[in-house]
PDB file of C-alpha atoms and ligand atoms in Angstrom:
ATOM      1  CA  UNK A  13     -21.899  21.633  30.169  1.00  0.00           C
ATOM      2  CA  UNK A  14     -22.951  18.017  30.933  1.00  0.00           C
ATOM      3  CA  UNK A  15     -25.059  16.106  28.727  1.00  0.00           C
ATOM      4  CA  UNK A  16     -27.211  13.830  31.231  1.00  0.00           C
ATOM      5  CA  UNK A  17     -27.405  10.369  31.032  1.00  0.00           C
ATOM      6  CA  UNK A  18     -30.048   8.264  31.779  1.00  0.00           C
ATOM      7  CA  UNK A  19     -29.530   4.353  32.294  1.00  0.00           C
ATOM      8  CA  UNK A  20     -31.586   1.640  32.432  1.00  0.00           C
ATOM      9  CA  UNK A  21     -30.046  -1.576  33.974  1.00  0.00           C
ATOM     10  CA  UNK A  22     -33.169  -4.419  33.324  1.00  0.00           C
ATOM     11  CA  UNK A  23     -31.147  -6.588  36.034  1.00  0.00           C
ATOM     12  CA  UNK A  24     -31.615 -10.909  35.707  1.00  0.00           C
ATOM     13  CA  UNK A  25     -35.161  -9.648  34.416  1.00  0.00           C
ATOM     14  CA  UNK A  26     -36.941 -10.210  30.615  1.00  0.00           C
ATOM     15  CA  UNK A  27     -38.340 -12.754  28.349  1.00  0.00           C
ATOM     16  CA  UNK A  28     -36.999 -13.016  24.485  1.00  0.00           C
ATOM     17  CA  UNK A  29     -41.401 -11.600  24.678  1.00  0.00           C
ATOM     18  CA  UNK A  30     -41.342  -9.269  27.399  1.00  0.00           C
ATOM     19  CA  UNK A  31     -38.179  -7.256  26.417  1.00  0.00           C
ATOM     20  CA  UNK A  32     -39.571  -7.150  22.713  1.00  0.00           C
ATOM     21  CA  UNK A  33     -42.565  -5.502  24.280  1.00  0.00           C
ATOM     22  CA  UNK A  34     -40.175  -2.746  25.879  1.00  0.00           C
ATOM     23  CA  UNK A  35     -38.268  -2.201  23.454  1.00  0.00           C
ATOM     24  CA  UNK A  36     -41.013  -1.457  21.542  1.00  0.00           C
ATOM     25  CA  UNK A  37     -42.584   0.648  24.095  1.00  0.00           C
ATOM     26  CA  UNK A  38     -39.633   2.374  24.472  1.00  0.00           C
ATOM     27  CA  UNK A  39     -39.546   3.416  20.453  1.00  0.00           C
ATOM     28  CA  UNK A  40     -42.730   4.973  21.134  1.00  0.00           C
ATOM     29  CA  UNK A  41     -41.441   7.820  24.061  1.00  0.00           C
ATOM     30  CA  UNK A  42     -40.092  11.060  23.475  1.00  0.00           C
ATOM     31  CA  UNK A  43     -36.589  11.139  24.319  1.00  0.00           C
ATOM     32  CA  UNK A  44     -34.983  14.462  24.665  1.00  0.00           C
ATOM     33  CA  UNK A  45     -32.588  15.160  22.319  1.00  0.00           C
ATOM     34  CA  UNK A  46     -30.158  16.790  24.666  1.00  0.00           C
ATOM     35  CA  UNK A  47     -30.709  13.372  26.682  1.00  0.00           C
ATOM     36  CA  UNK A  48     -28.227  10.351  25.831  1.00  0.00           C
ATOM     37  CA  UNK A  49     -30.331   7.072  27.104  1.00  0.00           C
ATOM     38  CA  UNK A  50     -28.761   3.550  27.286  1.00  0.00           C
ATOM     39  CA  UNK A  51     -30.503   0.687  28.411  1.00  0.00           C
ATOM     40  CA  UNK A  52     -28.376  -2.425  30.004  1.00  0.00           C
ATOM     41  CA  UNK A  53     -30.221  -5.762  29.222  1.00  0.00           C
ATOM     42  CA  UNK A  54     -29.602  -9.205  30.567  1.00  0.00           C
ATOM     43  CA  UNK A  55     -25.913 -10.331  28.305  1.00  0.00           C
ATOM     44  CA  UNK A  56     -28.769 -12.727  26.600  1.00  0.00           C
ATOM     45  CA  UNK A  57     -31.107 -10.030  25.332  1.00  0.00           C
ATOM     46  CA  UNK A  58     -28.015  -7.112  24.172  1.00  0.00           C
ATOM     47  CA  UNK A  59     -28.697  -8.197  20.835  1.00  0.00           C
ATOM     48  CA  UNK A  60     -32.378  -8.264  20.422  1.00  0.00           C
ATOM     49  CA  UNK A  61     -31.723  -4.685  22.009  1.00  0.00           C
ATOM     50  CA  UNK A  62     -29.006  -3.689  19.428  1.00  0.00           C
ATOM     51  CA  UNK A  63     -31.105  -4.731  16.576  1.00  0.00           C
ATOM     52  CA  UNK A  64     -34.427  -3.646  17.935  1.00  0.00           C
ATOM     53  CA  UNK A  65     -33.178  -0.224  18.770  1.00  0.00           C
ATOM     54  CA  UNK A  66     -31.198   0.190  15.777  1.00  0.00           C
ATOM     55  CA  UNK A  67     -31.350   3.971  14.014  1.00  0.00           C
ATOM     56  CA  UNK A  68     -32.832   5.122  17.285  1.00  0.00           C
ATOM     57  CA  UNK A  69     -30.835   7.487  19.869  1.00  0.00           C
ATOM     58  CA  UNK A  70     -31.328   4.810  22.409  1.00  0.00           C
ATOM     59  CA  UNK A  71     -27.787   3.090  23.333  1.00  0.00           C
ATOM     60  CA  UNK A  72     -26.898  -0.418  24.938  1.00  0.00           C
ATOM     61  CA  UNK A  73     -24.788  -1.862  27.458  1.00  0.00           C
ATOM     62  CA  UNK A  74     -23.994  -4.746  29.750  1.00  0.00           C
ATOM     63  CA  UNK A  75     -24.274  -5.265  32.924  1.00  0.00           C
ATOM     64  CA  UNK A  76     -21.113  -6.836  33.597  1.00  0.00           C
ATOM     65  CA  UNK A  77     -17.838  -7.792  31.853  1.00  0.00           C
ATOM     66  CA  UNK A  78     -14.579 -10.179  32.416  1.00  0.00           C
ATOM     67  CA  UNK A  79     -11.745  -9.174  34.014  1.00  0.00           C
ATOM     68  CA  UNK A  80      -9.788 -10.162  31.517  1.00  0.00           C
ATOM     69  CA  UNK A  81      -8.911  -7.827  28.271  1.00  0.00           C
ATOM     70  CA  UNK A  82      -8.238 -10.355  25.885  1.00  0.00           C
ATOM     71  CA  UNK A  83     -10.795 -12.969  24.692  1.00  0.00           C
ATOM     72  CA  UNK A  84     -10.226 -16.598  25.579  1.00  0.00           C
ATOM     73  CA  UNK A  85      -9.920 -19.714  28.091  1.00  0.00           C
ATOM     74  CA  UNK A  86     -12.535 -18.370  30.977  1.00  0.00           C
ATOM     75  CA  UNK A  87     -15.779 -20.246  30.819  1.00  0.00           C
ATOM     76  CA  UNK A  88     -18.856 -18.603  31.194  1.00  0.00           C
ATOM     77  CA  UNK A  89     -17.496 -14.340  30.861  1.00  0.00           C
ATOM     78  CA  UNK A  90     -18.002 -11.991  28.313  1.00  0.00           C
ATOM     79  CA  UNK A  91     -15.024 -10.183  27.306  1.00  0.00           C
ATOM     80  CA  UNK A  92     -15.717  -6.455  26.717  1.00  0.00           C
ATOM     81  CA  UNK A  93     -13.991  -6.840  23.593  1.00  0.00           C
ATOM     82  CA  UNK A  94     -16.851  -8.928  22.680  1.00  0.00           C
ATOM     83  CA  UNK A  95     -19.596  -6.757  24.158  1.00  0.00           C
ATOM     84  CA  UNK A  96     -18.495  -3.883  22.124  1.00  0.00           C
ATOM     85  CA  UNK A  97     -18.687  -6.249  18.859  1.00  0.00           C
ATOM     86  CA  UNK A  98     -22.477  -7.222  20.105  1.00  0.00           C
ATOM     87  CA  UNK A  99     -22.928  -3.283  19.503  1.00  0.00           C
ATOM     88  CA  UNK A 100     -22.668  -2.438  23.498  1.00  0.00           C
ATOM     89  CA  UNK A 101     -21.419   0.889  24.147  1.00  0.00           C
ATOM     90  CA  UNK A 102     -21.167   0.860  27.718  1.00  0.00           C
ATOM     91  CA  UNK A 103     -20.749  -1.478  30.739  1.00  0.00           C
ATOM     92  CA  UNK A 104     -21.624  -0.930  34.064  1.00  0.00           C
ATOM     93  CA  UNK A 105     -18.749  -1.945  36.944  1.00  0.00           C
ATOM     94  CA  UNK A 106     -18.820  -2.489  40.444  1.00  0.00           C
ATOM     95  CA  UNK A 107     -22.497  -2.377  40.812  1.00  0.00           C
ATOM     96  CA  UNK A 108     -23.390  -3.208  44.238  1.00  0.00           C
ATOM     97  CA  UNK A 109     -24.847  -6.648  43.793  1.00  0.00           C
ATOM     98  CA  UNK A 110     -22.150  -7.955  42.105  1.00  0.00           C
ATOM     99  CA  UNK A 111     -19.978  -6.461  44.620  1.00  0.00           C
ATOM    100  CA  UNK A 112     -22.203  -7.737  47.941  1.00  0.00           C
ATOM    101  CA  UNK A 113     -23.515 -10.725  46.726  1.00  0.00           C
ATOM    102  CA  UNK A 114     -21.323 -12.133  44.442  1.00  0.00           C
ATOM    103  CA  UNK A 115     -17.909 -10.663  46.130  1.00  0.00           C
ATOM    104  CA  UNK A 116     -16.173  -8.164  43.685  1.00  0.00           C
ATOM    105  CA  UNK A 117     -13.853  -6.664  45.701  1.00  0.00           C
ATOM    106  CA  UNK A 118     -12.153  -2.751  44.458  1.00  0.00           C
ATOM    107  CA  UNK A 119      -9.580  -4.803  42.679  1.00  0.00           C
ATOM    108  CA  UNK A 120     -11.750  -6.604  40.846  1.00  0.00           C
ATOM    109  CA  UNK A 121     -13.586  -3.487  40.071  1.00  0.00           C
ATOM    110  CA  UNK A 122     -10.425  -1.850  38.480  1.00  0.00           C
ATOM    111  CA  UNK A 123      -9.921  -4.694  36.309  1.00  0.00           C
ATOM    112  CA  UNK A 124     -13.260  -4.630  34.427  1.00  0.00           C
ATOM    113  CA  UNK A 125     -12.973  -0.981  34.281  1.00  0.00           C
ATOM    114  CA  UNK A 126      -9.826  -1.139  32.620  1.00  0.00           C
ATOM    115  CA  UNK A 127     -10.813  -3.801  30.570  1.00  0.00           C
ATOM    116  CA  UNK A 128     -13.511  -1.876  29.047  1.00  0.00           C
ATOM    117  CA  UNK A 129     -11.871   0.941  28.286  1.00  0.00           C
ATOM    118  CA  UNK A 130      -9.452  -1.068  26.803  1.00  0.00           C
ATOM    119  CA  UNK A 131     -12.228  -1.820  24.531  1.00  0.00           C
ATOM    120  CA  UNK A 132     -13.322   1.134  23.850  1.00  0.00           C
ATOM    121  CA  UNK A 133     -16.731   0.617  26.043  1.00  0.00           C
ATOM    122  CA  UNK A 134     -17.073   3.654  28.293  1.00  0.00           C
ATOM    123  CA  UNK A 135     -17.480   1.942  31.992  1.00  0.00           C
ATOM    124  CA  UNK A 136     -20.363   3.397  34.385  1.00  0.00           C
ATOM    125  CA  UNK A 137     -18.202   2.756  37.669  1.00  0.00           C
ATOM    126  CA  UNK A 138     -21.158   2.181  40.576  1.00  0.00           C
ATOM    127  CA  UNK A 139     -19.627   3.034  43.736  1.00  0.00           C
ATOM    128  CA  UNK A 140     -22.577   3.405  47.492  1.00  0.00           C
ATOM    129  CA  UNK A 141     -22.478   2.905  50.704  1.00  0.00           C
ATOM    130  CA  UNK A 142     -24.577   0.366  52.840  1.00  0.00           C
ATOM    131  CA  UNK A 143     -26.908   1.514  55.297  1.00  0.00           C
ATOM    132  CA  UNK A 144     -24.929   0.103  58.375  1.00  0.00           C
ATOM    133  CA  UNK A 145     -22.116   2.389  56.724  1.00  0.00           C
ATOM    134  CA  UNK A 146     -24.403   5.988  56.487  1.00  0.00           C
ATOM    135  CA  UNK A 147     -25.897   5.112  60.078  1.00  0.00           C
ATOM    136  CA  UNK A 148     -22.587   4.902  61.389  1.00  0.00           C
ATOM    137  CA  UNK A 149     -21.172   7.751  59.798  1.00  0.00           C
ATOM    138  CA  UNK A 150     -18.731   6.522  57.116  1.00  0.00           C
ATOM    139  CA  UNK A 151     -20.476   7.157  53.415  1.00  0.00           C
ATOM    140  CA  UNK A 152     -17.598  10.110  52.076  1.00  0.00           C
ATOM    141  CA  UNK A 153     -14.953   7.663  53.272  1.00  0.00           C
ATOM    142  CA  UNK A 154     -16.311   4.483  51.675  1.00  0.00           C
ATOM    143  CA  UNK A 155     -17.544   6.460  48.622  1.00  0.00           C
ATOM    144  CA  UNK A 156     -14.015   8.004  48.161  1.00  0.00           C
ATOM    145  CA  UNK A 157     -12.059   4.529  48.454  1.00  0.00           C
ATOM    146  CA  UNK A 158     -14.211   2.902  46.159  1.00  0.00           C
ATOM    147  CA  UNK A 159     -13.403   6.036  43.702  1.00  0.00           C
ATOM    148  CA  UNK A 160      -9.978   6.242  44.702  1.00  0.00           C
ATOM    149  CA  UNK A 161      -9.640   2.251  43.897  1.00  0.00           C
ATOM    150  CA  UNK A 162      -9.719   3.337  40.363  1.00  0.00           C
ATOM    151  CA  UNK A 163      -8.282   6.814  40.487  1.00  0.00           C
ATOM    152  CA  UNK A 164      -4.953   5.032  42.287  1.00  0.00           C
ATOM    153  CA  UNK A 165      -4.479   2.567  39.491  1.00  0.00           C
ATOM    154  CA  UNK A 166      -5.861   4.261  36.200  1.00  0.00           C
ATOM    155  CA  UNK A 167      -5.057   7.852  37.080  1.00  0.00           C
ATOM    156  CA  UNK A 168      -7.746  11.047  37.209  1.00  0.00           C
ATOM    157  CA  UNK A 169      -7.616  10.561  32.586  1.00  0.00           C
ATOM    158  CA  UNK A 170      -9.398   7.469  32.950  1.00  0.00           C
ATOM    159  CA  UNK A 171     -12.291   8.848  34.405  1.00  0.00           C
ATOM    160  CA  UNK A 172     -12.445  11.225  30.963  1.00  0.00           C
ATOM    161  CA  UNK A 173     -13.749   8.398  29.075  1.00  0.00           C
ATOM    162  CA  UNK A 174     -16.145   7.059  32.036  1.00  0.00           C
ATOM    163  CA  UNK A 175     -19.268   7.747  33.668  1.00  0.00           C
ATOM    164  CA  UNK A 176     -19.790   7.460  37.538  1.00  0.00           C
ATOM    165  CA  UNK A 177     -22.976   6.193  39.461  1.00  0.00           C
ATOM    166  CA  UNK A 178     -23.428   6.949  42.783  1.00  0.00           C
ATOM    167  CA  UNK A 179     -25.806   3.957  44.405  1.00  0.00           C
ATOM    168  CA  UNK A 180     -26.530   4.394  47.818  1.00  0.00           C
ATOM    169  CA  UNK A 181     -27.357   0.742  48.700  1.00  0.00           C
ATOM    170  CA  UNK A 182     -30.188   1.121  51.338  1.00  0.00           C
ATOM    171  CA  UNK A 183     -31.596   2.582  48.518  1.00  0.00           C
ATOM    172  CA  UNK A 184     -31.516   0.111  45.794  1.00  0.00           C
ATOM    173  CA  UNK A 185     -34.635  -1.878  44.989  1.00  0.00           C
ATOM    174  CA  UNK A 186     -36.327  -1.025  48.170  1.00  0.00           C
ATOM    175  CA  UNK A 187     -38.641   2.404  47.620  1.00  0.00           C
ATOM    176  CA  UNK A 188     -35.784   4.321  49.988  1.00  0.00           C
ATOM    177  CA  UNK A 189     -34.952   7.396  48.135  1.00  0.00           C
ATOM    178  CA  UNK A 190     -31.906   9.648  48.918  1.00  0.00           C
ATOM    179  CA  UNK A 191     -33.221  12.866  49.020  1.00  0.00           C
ATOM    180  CA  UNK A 192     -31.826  15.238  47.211  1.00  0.00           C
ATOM    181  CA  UNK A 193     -29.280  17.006  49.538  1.00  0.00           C
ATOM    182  CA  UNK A 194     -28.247  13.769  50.692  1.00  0.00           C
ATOM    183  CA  UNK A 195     -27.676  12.700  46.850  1.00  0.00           C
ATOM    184  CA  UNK A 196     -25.739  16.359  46.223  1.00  0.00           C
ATOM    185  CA  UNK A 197     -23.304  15.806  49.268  1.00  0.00           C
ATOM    186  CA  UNK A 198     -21.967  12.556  47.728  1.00  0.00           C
ATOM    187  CA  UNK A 199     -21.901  13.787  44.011  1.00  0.00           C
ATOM    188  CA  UNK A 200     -20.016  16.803  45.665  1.00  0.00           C
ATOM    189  CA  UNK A 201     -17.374  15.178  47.724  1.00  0.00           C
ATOM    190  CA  UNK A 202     -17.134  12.787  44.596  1.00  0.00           C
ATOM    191  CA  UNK A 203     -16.144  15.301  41.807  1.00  0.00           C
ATOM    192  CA  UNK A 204     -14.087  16.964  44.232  1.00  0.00           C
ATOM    193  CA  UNK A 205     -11.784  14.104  45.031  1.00  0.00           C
ATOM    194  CA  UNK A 206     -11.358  14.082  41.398  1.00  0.00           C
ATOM    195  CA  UNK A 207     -10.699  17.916  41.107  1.00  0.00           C
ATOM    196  CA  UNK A 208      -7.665  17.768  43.402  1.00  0.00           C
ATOM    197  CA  UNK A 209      -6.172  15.366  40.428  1.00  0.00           C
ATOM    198  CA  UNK A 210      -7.643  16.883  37.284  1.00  0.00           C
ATOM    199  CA  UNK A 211     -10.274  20.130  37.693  1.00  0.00           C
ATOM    200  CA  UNK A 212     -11.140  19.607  34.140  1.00  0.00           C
ATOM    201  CA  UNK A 213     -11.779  16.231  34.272  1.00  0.00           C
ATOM    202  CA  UNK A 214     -14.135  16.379  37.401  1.00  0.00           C
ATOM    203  CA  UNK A 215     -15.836  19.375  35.357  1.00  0.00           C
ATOM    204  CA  UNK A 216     -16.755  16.854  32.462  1.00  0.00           C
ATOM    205  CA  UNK A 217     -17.137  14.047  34.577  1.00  0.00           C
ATOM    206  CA  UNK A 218     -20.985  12.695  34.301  1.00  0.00           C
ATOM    207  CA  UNK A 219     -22.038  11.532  38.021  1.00  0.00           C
ATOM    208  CA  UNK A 220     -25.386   9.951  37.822  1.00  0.00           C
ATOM    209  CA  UNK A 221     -27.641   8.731  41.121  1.00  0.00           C
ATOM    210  CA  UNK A 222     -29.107   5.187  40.837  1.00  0.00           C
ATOM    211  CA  UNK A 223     -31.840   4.282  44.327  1.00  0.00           C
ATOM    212  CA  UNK A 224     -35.450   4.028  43.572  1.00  0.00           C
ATOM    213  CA  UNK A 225     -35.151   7.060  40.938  1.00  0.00           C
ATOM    214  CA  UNK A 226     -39.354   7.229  39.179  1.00  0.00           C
ATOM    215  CA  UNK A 227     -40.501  10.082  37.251  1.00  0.00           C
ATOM    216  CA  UNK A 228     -42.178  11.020  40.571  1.00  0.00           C
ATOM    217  CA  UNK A 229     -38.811  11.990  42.393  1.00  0.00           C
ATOM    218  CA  UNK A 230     -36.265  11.961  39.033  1.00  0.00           C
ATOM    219  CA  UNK A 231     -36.926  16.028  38.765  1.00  0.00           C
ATOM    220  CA  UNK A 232     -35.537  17.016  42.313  1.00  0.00           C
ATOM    221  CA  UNK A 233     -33.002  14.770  42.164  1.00  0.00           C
ATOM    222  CA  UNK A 234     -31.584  15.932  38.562  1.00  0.00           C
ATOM    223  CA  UNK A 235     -32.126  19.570  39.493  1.00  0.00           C
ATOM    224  CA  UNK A 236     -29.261  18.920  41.857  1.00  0.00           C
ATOM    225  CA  UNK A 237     -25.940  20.751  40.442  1.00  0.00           C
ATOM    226  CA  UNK A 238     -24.093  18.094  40.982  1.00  0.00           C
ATOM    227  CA  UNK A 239     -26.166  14.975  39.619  1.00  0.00           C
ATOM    228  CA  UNK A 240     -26.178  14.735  35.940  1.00  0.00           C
ATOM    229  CA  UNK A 241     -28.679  11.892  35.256  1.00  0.00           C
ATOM    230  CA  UNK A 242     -29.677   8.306  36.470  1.00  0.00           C
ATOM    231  CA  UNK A 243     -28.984   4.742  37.322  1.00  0.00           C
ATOM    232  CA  UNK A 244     -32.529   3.705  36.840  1.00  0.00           C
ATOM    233  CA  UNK A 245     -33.159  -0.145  38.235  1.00  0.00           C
ATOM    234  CA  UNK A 246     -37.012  -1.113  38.840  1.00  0.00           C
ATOM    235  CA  UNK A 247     -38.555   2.083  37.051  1.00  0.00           C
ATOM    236  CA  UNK A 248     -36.202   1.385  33.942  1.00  0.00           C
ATOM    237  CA  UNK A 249     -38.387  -1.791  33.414  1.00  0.00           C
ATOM    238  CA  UNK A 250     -41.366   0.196  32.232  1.00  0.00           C
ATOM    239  CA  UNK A 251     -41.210   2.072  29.114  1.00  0.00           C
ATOM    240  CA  UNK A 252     -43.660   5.104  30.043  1.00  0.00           C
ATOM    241  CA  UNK A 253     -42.063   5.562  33.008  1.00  0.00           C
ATOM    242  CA  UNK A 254     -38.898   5.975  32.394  1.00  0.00           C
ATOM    243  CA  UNK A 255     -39.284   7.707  29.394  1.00  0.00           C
ATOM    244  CA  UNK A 256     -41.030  10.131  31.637  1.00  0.00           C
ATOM    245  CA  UNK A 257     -37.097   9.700  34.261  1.00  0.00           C
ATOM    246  CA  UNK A 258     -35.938  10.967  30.332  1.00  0.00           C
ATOM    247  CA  UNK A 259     -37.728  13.743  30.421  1.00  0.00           C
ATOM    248  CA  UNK A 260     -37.128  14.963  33.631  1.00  0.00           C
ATOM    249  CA  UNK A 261     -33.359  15.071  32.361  1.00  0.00           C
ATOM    250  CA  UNK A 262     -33.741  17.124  29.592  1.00  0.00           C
ATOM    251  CA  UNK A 263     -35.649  19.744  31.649  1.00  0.00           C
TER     252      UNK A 263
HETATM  253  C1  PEP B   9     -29.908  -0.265  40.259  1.00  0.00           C
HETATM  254  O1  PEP B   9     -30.039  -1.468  40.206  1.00  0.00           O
HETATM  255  O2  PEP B   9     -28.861   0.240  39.807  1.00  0.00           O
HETATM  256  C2  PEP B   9     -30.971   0.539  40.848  1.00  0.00           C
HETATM  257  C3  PEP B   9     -30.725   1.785  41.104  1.00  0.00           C
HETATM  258  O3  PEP B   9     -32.161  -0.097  41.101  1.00  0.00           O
HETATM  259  P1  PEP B   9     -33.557   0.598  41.574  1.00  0.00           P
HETATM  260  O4  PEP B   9     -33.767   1.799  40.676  1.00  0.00           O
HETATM  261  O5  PEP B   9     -34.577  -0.456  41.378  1.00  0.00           O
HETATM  262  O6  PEP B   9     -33.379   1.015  42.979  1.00  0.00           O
END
């Protein structure tokens, strides 16, 4: 049995004001207790989010982390080393816009991954296609290189102590959905790449969908067999909301 996830990445987005005001909103929702939640702040606001949400079963990540493991001479990155001693617990890798916009390539990727695990964060591995990609018929392969980028280098273990999040890019940020089958295909083909390394493994292994999730359309998608929780972006950013996304896990 898979205990769902739901994750909040807040993006570039919050005031030292604003993200006090969420943080507090989000102490007031019920969160399921068969529910794990994290919420990934802007690097600047993880520890107004560690202390805020202190004693409650609310986690935090980051967003990002260096590629190297060790601590030292590379201005302007946060080791994960460090982000675990901020109180982080997770990290998310490979998301999309670092990997469109700013240029992470797979390799790149593999290196943060490994560098938080070396840390002892547990990395949420973001892997989608682009639209031209689905229109043109090549989602399972892209999907499956981006997976096997780590799977090749780390080995089917790794992915014991990580999280994956599958991110259809069409549909982040823009009100595009995947719709539920769509969403289960992926997660499918996903855990069964991993199966033909390690059937236990791709059993345990938490596979959440991230693309315009909302407590309108979190329920289908998490009644999926395959999709055990969210990547929440926009929605995350509102406390009722996604404490409502929360819910819709735990049911
Ligand atoms: C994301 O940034 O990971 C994301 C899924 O964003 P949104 O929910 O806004 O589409």
């Amino acid at each position: 049995m898979r205990r769902p996830l739901v994750a909040g990445n807040w993006k570039m987005n919050g005031t030292r004001a604003s993200v006090a005001e969420l943080l507090d909103g989000l102490r007031q929702e019920e969160i399921p207790a068969g529910v794990e939640v994290v919420v990934f702040p802007s690097l600047i606001h993880v520890a107004q989010a560690v202390s805020e949400l202190a004693g409650r079963s609310i986690g935090v990540g980051a967003q990002d982390c260096a590629i190297e493991q060790q601590p030292g001479a590379l201005t302007g990155e946060v080791a994960a080393c460090q982000l675990r001693d901020a109180g982080c617990s997770m990290v998310l890798v490979g998301h999309s816009e670092r990997r469109l916009i700013l240029g992470e390539a797979d390799a790149v990727v593999v290196c943060k991954f490994v560098a938080a695990q070396t840390a002892g964060l547990v990395p949420v591995l973001c892997v989608g296609e682009t639209l031209e990609q689905r229109e043109s018929g090549q989602t399972l392969e892209v999907v499956a290189r981006q997976v096997a980028a780590v799977l090749d280098a780390c080995g089917a273990q790794s992915l014991a102590g990580a999280v994956l999040a599958y991110e259809p890019v069409w549909a982040i940020g823009t009100g595009l959905t995947a719709s539920p089958g769509q969403a289960q295909e992926v997660h499918a083909a996903i855990r069964a790449q991993v199966a033909r390394l390690d059937e236990v493994v791709a059993g345990g292994l938490r596979i959440l969908y991230g693309g315009s999730v909302k407590a309108a359309n979190a329920a289908e998608l998490f009644a999926m067999p395959d999709i055990d929780g969210g990547l929440v972006g926009g929605a995350s950013l509102n406390a009722n909301e996604f404490g409502a996304i929360c819910r819709a896990a735990g049911n």
